[in-house]
mmCIF file of C-alpha atoms and ligand atoms in Angstrom:
data_model
loop_
_atom_site.group_PDB
_atom_site.id
_atom_site.type_symbol
_atom_site.label_atom_id
_atom_site.label_comp_id
_atom_site.label_asym_id
_atom_site.label_seq_id
_atom_site.Cartn_x
_atom_site.Cartn_y
_atom_site.Cartn_z
ATOM 1 C CA MET A 1 -15.235 -22.666 -24.353
ATOM 2 C CA THR A 2 -13.328 -19.560 -25.358
ATOM 3 C CA THR A 3 -11.379 -17.813 -22.606
ATOM 4 C CA ARG A 4 -10.919 -14.064 -22.865
ATOM 5 C CA VAL A 5 -9.089 -11.514 -20.775
ATOM 6 C CA TRP A 6 -12.384 -10.068 -19.551
ATOM 7 C CA ASP A 7 -16.031 -11.146 -19.504
ATOM 8 C CA TYR A 8 -18.999 -9.758 -17.578
ATOM 9 C CA LEU A 9 -21.806 -12.130 -18.558
ATOM 10 C CA LEU A 10 -21.515 -14.443 -15.565
ATOM 11 C CA GLU A 11 -21.533 -11.433 -13.250
ATOM 12 C CA TYR A 12 -24.643 -10.175 -15.023
ATOM 13 C CA GLN A 13 -26.386 -13.521 -14.511
ATOM 14 C CA ASN A 14 -25.626 -13.257 -10.788
ATOM 15 C CA GLU A 15 -26.645 -9.598 -10.432
ATOM 16 C CA ARG A 16 -29.361 -9.381 -13.070
ATOM 17 C CA LEU A 17 -32.326 -8.711 -10.796
ATOM 18 C CA ASP A 18 -30.505 -5.936 -8.960
ATOM 19 C CA VAL A 19 -29.339 -4.304 -12.199
ATOM 20 C CA LEU A 20 -32.797 -4.453 -13.764
ATOM 21 C CA ASP A 21 -34.346 -3.127 -10.557
ATOM 22 C CA ALA A 22 -31.955 -0.159 -10.744
ATOM 23 C CA VAL A 23 -33.055 0.574 -14.316
ATOM 24 C CA GLU A 24 -36.734 0.302 -13.338
ATOM 25 C CA LYS A 25 -36.218 2.587 -10.346
ATOM 26 C CA VAL A 26 -34.742 5.360 -12.497
ATOM 27 C CA PHE A 27 -37.344 4.987 -15.257
ATOM 28 C CA ASN A 28 -40.082 5.318 -12.610
ATOM 29 C CA SER A 29 -38.422 8.220 -10.787
ATOM 30 C CA GLY A 30 -39.676 11.054 -12.976
ATOM 31 C CA GLN A 31 -36.168 12.480 -13.320
ATOM 32 C CA LEU A 32 -33.919 10.927 -15.954
ATOM 33 C CA VAL A 33 -30.923 13.301 -15.767
ATOM 34 C CA LEU A 34 -29.030 14.523 -12.662
ATOM 35 C CA GLY A 35 -31.595 13.135 -10.245
ATOM 36 C CA GLU A 36 -31.581 11.232 -6.941
ATOM 37 C CA SER A 37 -29.332 8.442 -8.207
ATOM 38 C CA VAL A 38 -26.476 10.675 -9.368
ATOM 39 C CA ARG A 39 -26.734 12.677 -6.125
ATOM 40 C CA GLY A 40 -26.812 9.496 -4.045
ATOM 41 C CA PHE A 41 -23.911 7.900 -5.897
ATOM 42 C CA GLU A 42 -21.818 11.064 -5.548
ATOM 43 C CA GLU A 43 -22.384 11.116 -1.785
ATOM 44 C CA GLU A 44 -21.635 7.422 -1.372
ATOM 45 C CA PHE A 45 -18.542 7.450 -3.616
ATOM 46 C CA ALA A 46 -17.126 10.499 -1.775
ATOM 47 C CA ALA A 47 -17.801 8.807 1.584
ATOM 48 C CA TYR A 48 -16.137 5.566 0.394
ATOM 49 C CA HIS A 49 -12.969 7.602 -0.251
ATOM 50 C CA GLY A 50 -13.279 9.818 2.805
ATOM 51 C CA VAL A 51 -13.100 12.998 0.701
ATOM 52 C CA GLY A 52 -15.524 15.910 0.718
ATOM 53 C CA HIS A 53 -16.797 15.913 -2.855
ATOM 54 C CA CYS A 54 -17.587 13.667 -5.799
ATOM 55 C CA VAL A 55 -18.858 14.927 -9.159
ATOM 56 C CA GLY A 56 -20.194 12.275 -11.548
ATOM 57 C CA VAL A 57 -19.199 12.682 -15.206
ATOM 58 C CA ASP A 58 -19.702 10.833 -18.480
ATOM 59 C CA ASN A 59 -16.430 8.888 -18.711
ATOM 60 C CA GLY A 60 -12.897 8.620 -17.340
ATOM 61 C CA THR A 61 -11.250 10.617 -20.121
ATOM 62 C CA ASN A 62 -13.445 13.628 -19.412
ATOM 63 C CA ALA A 63 -12.979 13.090 -15.665
ATOM 64 C CA ILE A 64 -9.269 13.817 -16.239
ATOM 65 C CA THR A 65 -9.858 16.761 -18.617
ATOM 66 C CA LEU A 66 -12.422 18.421 -16.340
ATOM 67 C CA GLY A 67 -10.249 17.685 -13.313
ATOM 68 C CA LEU A 68 -7.282 19.451 -14.906
ATOM 69 C CA GLN A 69 -9.435 22.413 -15.938
ATOM 70 C CA ALA A 70 -10.960 22.682 -12.463
ATOM 71 C CA LEU A 71 -7.405 22.802 -11.049
ATOM 72 C CA GLY A 72 -6.722 25.783 -13.294
ATOM 73 C CA VAL A 73 -4.617 24.055 -15.962
ATOM 74 C CA GLN A 74 -4.623 26.310 -19.041
ATOM 75 C CA PRO A 75 -3.694 25.822 -22.691
ATOM 76 C CA GLY A 76 0.102 25.885 -22.967
ATOM 77 C CA ASP A 77 0.680 24.529 -19.466
ATOM 78 C CA GLU A 78 2.711 21.345 -19.054
ATOM 79 C CA VAL A 79 1.446 18.238 -17.252
ATOM 80 C CA ILE A 80 3.855 15.452 -16.270
ATOM 81 C CA THR A 81 2.670 11.840 -16.587
ATOM 82 C CA VAL A 82 3.799 8.483 -18.057
ATOM 83 C CA SER A 83 3.739 7.040 -21.552
ATOM 84 C CA ASN A 84 3.144 3.511 -20.208
ATOM 85 C CA THR A 85 -0.595 4.097 -19.737
ATOM 86 C CA ALA A 86 -3.913 3.882 -21.533
ATOM 87 C CA ALA A 87 -3.830 6.508 -24.305
ATOM 88 C CA PRO A 88 -6.868 8.350 -22.809
ATOM 89 C CA THR A 89 -4.701 9.600 -19.908
ATOM 90 C CA VAL A 90 -2.676 11.561 -22.449
ATOM 91 C CA ILE A 91 -5.616 12.416 -24.716
ATOM 92 C CA ALA A 92 -7.377 13.982 -21.728
ATOM 93 C CA ILE A 93 -4.353 16.224 -21.054
ATOM 94 C CA ASP A 94 -4.300 17.190 -24.743
ATOM 95 C CA ASN A 95 -8.063 17.887 -24.649
ATOM 96 C CA ALA A 96 -7.435 20.384 -21.835
ATOM 97 C CA GLY A 97 -5.034 22.186 -24.185
ATOM 98 C CA ALA A 98 -2.035 21.287 -22.034
ATOM 99 C CA THR A 99 1.217 19.652 -23.197
ATOM 100 C CA PRO A 100 1.851 16.128 -21.878
ATOM 101 C CA VAL A 101 5.430 15.558 -20.660
ATOM 102 C CA PHE A 102 6.556 11.998 -19.937
ATOM 103 C CA VAL A 103 8.831 10.322 -17.425
ATOM 104 C CA ASP A 104 9.807 6.654 -17.691
ATOM 105 C CA VAL A 105 8.459 3.840 -15.507
ATOM 106 C CA ARG A 106 10.351 1.559 -13.131
ATOM 107 C CA GLU A 107 11.591 -1.939 -14.005
ATOM 108 C CA GLU A 108 10.222 -3.345 -10.729
ATOM 109 C CA ASP A 109 6.551 -2.434 -11.029
ATOM 110 C CA PHE A 110 6.056 -0.646 -14.391
ATOM 111 C CA LEU A 111 4.836 2.473 -12.485
ATOM 112 C CA MET A 112 5.919 6.134 -12.772
ATOM 113 C CA ASP A 113 9.586 6.617 -11.813
ATOM 114 C CA THR A 114 9.151 9.567 -9.461
ATOM 115 C CA THR A 115 12.932 10.188 -9.322
ATOM 116 C CA GLN A 116 12.763 11.437 -12.931
ATOM 117 C CA ILE A 117 10.053 14.074 -12.348
ATOM 118 C CA GLU A 118 12.102 17.018 -11.093
ATOM 119 C CA ALA A 119 14.340 17.028 -14.196
ATOM 120 C CA LYS A 120 11.199 17.587 -16.332
ATOM 121 C CA ILE A 121 9.755 20.502 -14.343
ATOM 122 C CA THR A 122 9.821 23.877 -16.136
ATOM 123 C CA ASP A 123 8.166 27.222 -15.395
ATOM 124 C CA ARG A 124 5.143 26.008 -17.431
ATOM 125 C CA THR A 125 4.603 22.827 -15.382
ATOM 126 C CA ARG A 126 1.292 22.967 -13.502
ATOM 127 C CA CYS A 127 0.254 19.465 -12.549
ATOM 128 C CA LEU A 128 1.504 15.904 -11.933
ATOM 129 C CA VAL A 129 -0.675 13.014 -13.143
ATOM 130 C CA PRO A 130 0.436 9.725 -11.553
ATOM 131 C CA VAL A 131 -1.376 6.716 -13.072
ATOM 132 C CA HIS A 132 -2.089 3.879 -10.626
ATOM 133 C CA LEU A 133 -1.503 1.460 -13.463
ATOM 134 C CA TYR A 134 -2.877 -2.105 -13.440
ATOM 135 C CA GLY A 135 -4.319 -1.597 -9.943
ATOM 136 C CA GLN A 136 -1.563 -0.460 -7.588
ATOM 137 C CA CYS A 137 -0.615 3.021 -6.428
ATOM 138 C CA VAL A 138 2.343 5.109 -7.478
ATOM 139 C CA ASP A 139 4.443 6.256 -4.484
ATOM 140 C CA MET A 140 2.159 9.124 -3.399
ATOM 141 C CA ALA A 141 4.453 10.388 -0.619
ATOM 142 C CA ALA A 142 7.129 11.077 -3.257
ATOM 143 C CA ILE A 143 4.579 12.710 -5.596
ATOM 144 C CA ARG A 144 3.194 14.943 -2.837
ATOM 145 C CA ALA A 145 6.668 16.027 -1.722
ATOM 146 C CA ILE A 146 7.670 17.065 -5.262
ATOM 147 C CA ALA A 147 4.338 18.809 -5.887
ATOM 148 C CA ASP A 148 4.555 20.780 -2.612
ATOM 149 C CA LYS A 149 8.181 21.760 -3.219
ATOM 150 C CA HIS A 150 7.391 23.146 -6.698
ATOM 151 C CA GLY A 151 3.856 24.458 -6.089
ATOM 152 C CA LEU A 152 2.186 21.937 -8.458
ATOM 153 C CA SER A 153 -1.193 20.274 -8.144
ATOM 154 C CA VAL A 154 -1.711 16.499 -8.263
ATOM 155 C CA LEU A 155 -4.365 14.637 -10.251
ATOM 156 C CA GLU A 156 -4.463 10.876 -9.625
ATOM 157 C CA ASP A 157 -5.577 8.764 -12.602
ATOM 158 C CA CYS A 158 -7.526 6.123 -10.656
ATOM 159 C CA ALA A 159 -9.222 4.547 -13.699
ATOM 160 C CA GLN A 160 -7.543 1.204 -12.899
ATOM 161 C CA ALA A 161 -7.369 1.433 -9.109
ATOM 162 C CA HIS A 162 -10.837 1.506 -7.518
ATOM 163 C CA GLY A 163 -10.429 0.274 -3.965
ATOM 164 C CA ALA A 164 -6.613 0.023 -4.068
ATOM 165 C CA ARG A 165 -4.733 1.204 -0.982
ATOM 166 C CA GLN A 166 -1.279 2.461 -0.037
ATOM 167 C CA HIS A 167 -0.268 2.276 3.627
ATOM 168 C CA GLY A 168 -3.995 1.887 4.328
ATOM 169 C CA LYS A 169 -4.979 5.070 2.460
ATOM 170 C CA ILE A 170 -7.401 4.526 -0.380
ATOM 171 C CA ALA A 171 -6.382 5.437 -3.945
ATOM 172 C CA GLY A 172 -7.683 8.871 -4.856
ATOM 173 C CA SER A 173 -7.626 10.293 -1.345
ATOM 174 C CA THR A 174 -4.204 12.005 -1.473
ATOM 175 C CA GLY A 175 -4.427 14.017 -4.717
ATOM 176 C CA ASP A 176 -5.986 17.449 -5.189
ATOM 177 C CA VAL A 177 -8.241 15.651 -7.649
ATOM 178 C CA ALA A 178 -8.690 11.969 -8.520
ATOM 179 C CA ALA A 179 -10.318 10.826 -11.766
ATOM 180 C CA PHE A 180 -12.194 7.522 -12.136
ATOM 181 C CA SER A 181 -13.597 5.632 -15.103
ATOM 182 C CA PHE A 182 -16.519 3.204 -14.806
ATOM 183 C CA TYR A 183 -15.994 1.724 -18.272
ATOM 184 C CA PRO A 184 -17.427 -1.810 -18.007
ATOM 185 C CA THR A 185 -14.048 -3.613 -17.717
ATOM 186 C CA LYS A 186 -12.892 -1.505 -14.776
ATOM 187 C CA VAL A 187 -12.746 -2.781 -11.188
ATOM 188 C CA LEU A 188 -15.959 -0.805 -10.564
ATOM 189 C CA GLY A 189 -17.651 -0.998 -13.956
ATOM 190 C CA ALA A 190 -20.982 0.372 -15.152
ATOM 191 C CA TYR A 191 -23.251 -1.175 -17.796
ATOM 192 C CA GLY A 192 -22.066 1.465 -20.247
ATOM 193 C CA ASP A 193 -19.901 4.560 -19.870
ATOM 194 C CA GLY A 194 -19.403 6.581 -16.710
ATOM 195 C CA GLY A 195 -16.808 8.467 -14.709
ATOM 196 C CA ALA A 196 -16.291 10.534 -11.568
ATOM 197 C CA VAL A 197 -13.991 13.110 -10.091
ATOM 198 C CA ILE A 198 -13.334 13.357 -6.362
ATOM 199 C CA THR A 199 -11.674 16.253 -4.545
ATOM 200 C CA PRO A 200 -11.282 17.584 -1.015
ATOM 201 C CA HIS A 201 -11.413 21.211 -2.265
ATOM 202 C CA ASP A 202 -14.780 23.054 -2.191
ATOM 203 C CA ASN A 203 -13.835 25.483 -4.990
ATOM 204 C CA VAL A 204 -12.588 22.701 -7.285
ATOM 205 C CA ALA A 205 -15.841 20.756 -6.761
ATOM 206 C CA ALA A 206 -17.957 23.833 -7.556
ATOM 207 C CA GLN A 207 -15.956 24.410 -10.718
ATOM 208 C CA LEU A 208 -16.343 20.721 -11.722
ATOM 209 C CA ARG A 209 -20.127 21.001 -11.398
ATOM 210 C CA ARG A 210 -20.117 23.953 -13.784
ATOM 211 C CA LEU A 211 -17.655 22.322 -16.205
ATOM 212 C CA ARG A 212 -19.817 19.203 -16.651
ATOM 213 C CA TYR A 213 -22.988 21.299 -17.172
ATOM 214 C CA TYR A 214 -22.192 23.573 -20.143
ATOM 215 C CA GLY A 215 -20.379 25.983 -17.821
ATOM 216 C CA MET A 216 -23.665 26.904 -16.142
ATOM 217 C CA ASP A 217 -24.601 27.241 -12.542
ATOM 218 C CA GLU A 218 -27.354 24.644 -12.427
ATOM 219 C CA ILE A 219 -29.886 27.033 -10.916
ATOM 220 C CA TYR A 220 -29.228 30.366 -12.638
ATOM 221 C CA TYR A 221 -28.692 29.236 -16.222
ATOM 222 C CA THR A 222 -25.953 31.731 -16.972
ATOM 223 C CA VAL A 223 -22.609 30.896 -18.532
ATOM 224 C CA GLN A 224 -19.370 32.675 -17.685
ATOM 225 C CA THR A 225 -17.025 30.244 -19.434
ATOM 226 C CA PRO A 226 -18.496 27.868 -22.044
ATOM 227 C CA ALA A 227 -17.661 24.282 -21.066
ATOM 228 C CA HIS A 228 -18.842 20.686 -21.628
ATOM 229 C CA ASN A 229 -21.873 18.479 -21.391
ATOM 230 C CA SER A 230 -20.279 15.676 -19.360
ATOM 231 C CA ARG A 231 -23.010 14.487 -17.008
ATOM 232 C CA LEU A 232 -23.016 11.008 -15.461
ATOM 233 C CA ASP A 233 -26.112 9.156 -16.686
ATOM 234 C CA GLU A 234 -28.786 8.582 -14.046
ATOM 235 C CA VAL A 235 -29.280 4.876 -14.900
ATOM 236 C CA GLN A 236 -25.549 4.148 -14.727
ATOM 237 C CA ALA A 237 -25.353 6.040 -11.424
ATOM 238 C CA GLU A 238 -28.072 3.851 -9.870
ATOM 239 C CA ILE A 239 -26.341 0.670 -11.070
ATOM 240 C CA LEU A 240 -23.013 1.992 -9.740
ATOM 241 C CA ARG A 241 -24.538 2.749 -6.310
ATOM 242 C CA ARG A 242 -25.467 -0.879 -5.971
ATOM 243 C CA LYS A 243 -22.158 -2.157 -7.334
ATOM 244 C CA LEU A 244 -20.248 0.158 -4.974
ATOM 245 C CA THR A 245 -21.623 -1.861 -2.041
ATOM 246 C CA ARG A 246 -19.936 -4.912 -3.635
ATOM 247 C CA LEU A 247 -16.638 -3.230 -4.624
ATOM 248 C CA ASP A 248 -14.652 -4.785 -1.784
ATOM 249 C CA THR A 249 -16.004 -8.210 -2.791
ATOM 250 C CA TYR A 250 -14.960 -7.676 -6.418
ATOM 251 C CA VAL A 251 -11.484 -6.681 -5.243
ATOM 252 C CA ALA A 252 -11.204 -9.769 -3.022
ATOM 253 C CA GLY A 253 -12.252 -11.916 -6.009
ATOM 254 C CA ARG A 254 -9.530 -10.391 -8.189
ATOM 255 C CA GLN A 255 -6.935 -10.889 -5.453
ATOM 256 C CA ALA A 256 -7.942 -14.557 -5.180
ATOM 257 C CA VAL A 257 -7.464 -14.995 -8.942
ATOM 258 C CA ALA A 258 -4.017 -13.351 -8.629
ATOM 259 C CA ARG A 259 -3.015 -15.733 -5.807
ATOM 260 C CA ARG A 260 -3.986 -18.748 -7.927
ATOM 261 C CA TYR A 261 -1.818 -17.459 -10.800
ATOM 262 C CA GLU A 262 1.078 -16.976 -8.375
ATOM 263 C CA GLU A 263 0.771 -20.584 -7.196
ATOM 264 C CA GLY A 264 0.287 -22.009 -10.676
ATOM 265 C CA LEU A 265 2.941 -20.062 -12.552
ATOM 266 C CA GLN A 266 5.937 -20.194 -10.210
ATOM 267 C CA ASP A 267 9.233 -21.099 -11.913
ATOM 268 C CA THR A 268 7.927 -20.935 -15.466
ATOM 269 C CA GLY A 269 10.180 -18.092 -16.606
ATOM 270 C CA LEU A 270 7.214 -15.719 -16.721
ATOM 271 C CA ARG A 271 7.809 -12.516 -14.804
ATOM 272 C CA LEU A 272 4.749 -12.162 -12.523
ATOM 273 C CA PRO A 273 3.458 -8.812 -11.154
ATOM 274 C CA ALA A 274 5.308 -7.410 -8.134
ATOM 275 C CA THR A 275 3.378 -5.618 -5.395
ATOM 276 C CA ASN A 276 5.262 -2.843 -3.604
ATOM 277 C CA ALA A 277 5.525 -2.807 0.176
ATOM 278 C CA GLY A 278 2.536 -0.974 1.624
ATOM 279 C CA ASN A 279 0.370 -1.444 -1.486
ATOM 280 C CA ASP A 280 -2.879 -3.410 -1.751
ATOM 281 C CA HIS A 281 -3.071 -4.333 -5.448
ATOM 282 C CA VAL A 282 -6.577 -4.648 -6.968
ATOM 283 C CA TYR A 283 -5.433 -6.306 -10.238
ATOM 284 C CA TYR A 284 -7.447 -4.419 -12.821
ATOM 285 C CA VAL A 285 -5.277 -6.376 -15.221
ATOM 286 C CA TYR A 286 -2.794 -9.170 -14.444
ATOM 287 C CA VAL A 287 0.253 -8.218 -16.503
ATOM 288 C CA VAL A 288 3.111 -10.676 -16.979
ATOM 289 C CA ARG A 289 6.363 -10.258 -18.897
ATOM 290 C CA HIS A 290 8.297 -12.588 -21.213
ATOM 291 C CA PRO A 291 10.732 -11.901 -24.088
ATOM 292 C CA ARG A 292 8.833 -14.351 -26.367
ATOM 293 C CA ARG A 293 5.474 -12.646 -25.717
ATOM 294 C CA ASP A 294 4.219 -12.711 -29.316
ATOM 295 C CA ASP A 295 4.921 -16.462 -29.730
ATOM 296 C CA ILE A 296 3.162 -17.239 -26.452
ATOM 297 C CA ILE A 297 0.027 -15.286 -27.384
ATOM 298 C CA GLU A 298 -0.053 -16.898 -30.829
ATOM 299 C CA ARG A 299 0.306 -20.469 -29.504
ATOM 300 C CA LEU A 300 -2.345 -19.965 -26.819
ATOM 301 C CA LYS A 301 -4.928 -19.346 -29.536
ATOM 302 C CA SER A 302 -4.900 -23.058 -30.374
ATOM 303 C CA TYR A 303 -6.100 -23.638 -26.780
ATOM 304 C CA ASP A 304 -8.945 -21.160 -27.459
ATOM 305 C CA ILE A 305 -7.355 -18.643 -25.090
ATOM 306 C CA HIS A 306 -7.304 -15.080 -26.417
ATOM 307 C CA LEU A 307 -5.107 -12.634 -24.529
ATOM 308 C CA ASN A 308 -4.351 -8.969 -25.036
ATOM 309 C CA ILE A 309 -1.677 -6.432 -24.225
ATOM 310 C CA SER A 310 -1.966 -3.399 -21.933
ATOM 311 C CA TYR A 311 -0.421 -1.657 -23.840
ATOM 312 C CA PRO A 312 1.328 -2.633 -27.077
ATOM 313 C CA TRP A 313 2.395 0.906 -28.108
ATOM 314 C CA PRO A 314 3.810 3.519 -25.738
ATOM 315 C CA VAL A 315 1.819 6.717 -26.192
ATOM 316 C CA HIS A 316 4.894 8.834 -27.105
ATOM 317 C CA THR A 317 5.580 6.563 -30.113
ATOM 318 C CA MET A 318 2.083 7.074 -31.591
ATOM 319 C CA SER A 319 1.889 9.319 -34.676
ATOM 320 C CA GLY A 320 -0.748 11.491 -32.985
ATOM 321 C CA PHE A 321 1.812 12.531 -30.369
ATOM 322 C CA ALA A 322 4.822 12.938 -32.674
ATOM 323 C CA HIS A 323 4.925 16.667 -31.852
ATOM 324 C CA LEU A 324 5.841 16.025 -28.204
ATOM 325 C CA ALA A 325 9.385 16.243 -26.864
ATOM 326 C CA GLU A 326 9.888 12.538 -26.120
ATOM 327 C CA ARG A 327 11.100 10.522 -29.108
ATOM 328 C CA THR A 328 11.386 6.784 -29.585
ATOM 329 C CA GLY A 329 14.447 5.834 -27.549
ATOM 330 C CA SER A 330 13.928 8.414 -24.814
ATOM 331 C CA LEU A 331 11.867 6.198 -22.445
ATOM 332 C CA PRO A 332 13.775 2.896 -22.541
ATOM 333 C CA VAL A 333 11.911 0.940 -19.848
ATOM 334 C CA THR A 334 8.498 1.894 -21.256
ATOM 335 C CA GLU A 335 9.588 0.918 -24.763
ATOM 336 C CA ALA A 336 11.106 -2.429 -23.679
ATOM 337 C CA LEU A 337 7.986 -3.349 -21.705
ATOM 338 C CA ALA A 338 5.670 -2.706 -24.636
ATOM 339 C CA GLY A 339 7.343 -5.555 -26.546
ATOM 340 C CA GLU A 340 7.245 -8.086 -23.697
ATOM 341 C CA ILE A 341 4.133 -7.646 -21.559
ATOM 342 C CA PHE A 342 0.750 -9.339 -21.898
ATOM 343 C CA SER A 343 -2.356 -9.713 -19.756
ATOM 344 C CA LEU A 344 -3.853 -12.945 -18.404
ATOM 345 C CA PRO A 345 -7.624 -13.372 -17.937
ATOM 346 C CA MET A 346 -8.658 -11.382 -14.852
ATOM 347 C CA TYR A 347 -12.127 -10.701 -13.499
ATOM 348 C CA PRO A 348 -13.803 -11.682 -10.226
ATOM 349 C CA SER A 349 -16.174 -14.237 -11.758
ATOM 350 C CA LEU A 350 -13.370 -16.133 -13.564
ATOM 351 C CA SER A 351 -13.919 -19.702 -12.357
ATOM 352 C CA PRO A 352 -11.057 -21.753 -10.876
ATOM 353 C CA ASP A 353 -11.691 -24.358 -13.632
ATOM 354 C CA GLN A 354 -11.254 -21.824 -16.398
ATOM 355 C CA GLN A 355 -8.214 -20.418 -14.672
ATOM 356 C CA ASP A 356 -6.661 -23.898 -14.364
ATOM 357 C CA LYS A 357 -7.119 -24.294 -18.092
ATOM 358 C CA VAL A 358 -5.160 -21.075 -18.667
ATOM 359 C CA VAL A 359 -2.393 -22.093 -16.262
ATOM 360 C CA HIS A 360 -2.001 -25.553 -17.835
ATOM 361 C CA ALA A 361 -1.945 -24.156 -21.367
ATOM 362 C CA LEU A 362 0.607 -21.526 -20.402
ATOM 363 C CA ARG A 363 2.861 -24.067 -18.678
ATOM 364 C CA GLN A 364 2.719 -26.273 -21.756
ATOM 365 C CA VAL A 365 3.452 -23.419 -24.173
ATOM 366 C CA LEU A 366 6.314 -22.122 -22.017
ATOM 367 C CA SER A 367 7.911 -25.575 -21.730
ATOM 368 C CA THR A 368 8.000 -25.991 -25.521
ATOM 369 C CA LEU A 369 9.266 -22.532 -26.500
HETATM 370 C C1 PLP B 401 -9.915 3.435 -18.913
HETATM 371 C C2 PLP B 401 -8.887 4.455 -18.638
HETATM 372 C C3 PLP B 401 -9.101 5.821 -18.900
HETATM 373 C C4 PLP B 401 -10.279 6.325 -19.677
HETATM 374 O O1 PLP B 401 -11.529 6.026 -19.181
HETATM 375 P P1 PLP B 401 -12.814 6.034 -20.170
HETATM 376 O O2 PLP B 401 -13.962 5.874 -19.245
HETATM 377 O O3 PLP B 401 -12.660 4.896 -21.118
HETATM 378 O O4 PLP B 401 -12.817 7.358 -20.867
HETATM 379 C C5 PLP B 401 -8.133 6.723 -18.493
HETATM 380 N N1 PLP B 401 -7.002 6.320 -17.883
HETATM 381 C C6 PLP B 401 -6.744 5.016 -17.643
HETATM 382 C C7 PLP B 401 -5.477 4.643 -16.939
HETATM 383 C C8 PLP B 401 -7.663 4.037 -18.023
HETATM 384 O O5 PLP B 401 -7.391 2.745 -17.776
#
């Protein structure tokens, strides 16, 4: 049996009746777009995070773009983030017309090095975008302090951190805006595309509702500023409402998988993920580090284990971002990581048997390198 980094089919077998019932409910509701299910999901997702507003959108990339626009980010403004992230973080900034500016990540946890931010602030800087990469939070006290000192807003990229916490506070509840993706692989995944933006600010939420709906006020059908069609689909919203009630269970399942890796892969020379004090890690991906990464991945294929890399190319080294200030060589930790990291299979329904198979194969491969 082939083992992959992610698989949802076992989860679907377990949840099939609930998922199909959600689809049936929407199809019978008489309202296929922006109906009861989107409204209900928005209320429940906002309440889960203890923030005032949630606006459902079509995907995580647009959640970031609309979030930036709702915060007033304009073409020509600069937005500080990391290059060690999923490319869509940076694409979303570019789509808003803003210029992405990168700081490096830390050796310890591969997350944004907040001590480098102030050196990158200019009079065009408008917003900080910390990415809670792999499932644990960037130091939000440091981010907030810098943002307040320089009058910047904060958008949290929570696409990999549903349900994560820092000092008990849930990811997404400290920023001016937090953007979520419900792409199927995510910790809270839909059966297709989806996204959401949460915010404590009434005016930002009102602007988000216009931005996702052509720029219209939903009732009056007039447009002041032409915008997007970025609505969350009603069927996905109903499925997500049901999955939201199980989010804490999914997280516990991922944490159990992580604990088994920790037990099974001690003293193998693999660098295992470190969790910072005060963080509850939700393990969207389980990223390990080894200088012989490419050999390990290649040899595991003969065990029918197919791994991937999050992410093999730092965004600032991609040809599409060659116009930005950061050149190859300017973000040394990010660039070193990209050559050495890889992701082990991680999803809540990964069985202990399958996981044992991965651990044994890895131990064997590592002992013969
Ligand atoms: C998945 C992801 C996104 C993009 O979400 P989509 O729903 O695929 O558009 C953005 N940022 C990060 C960190 C992600 O992991």
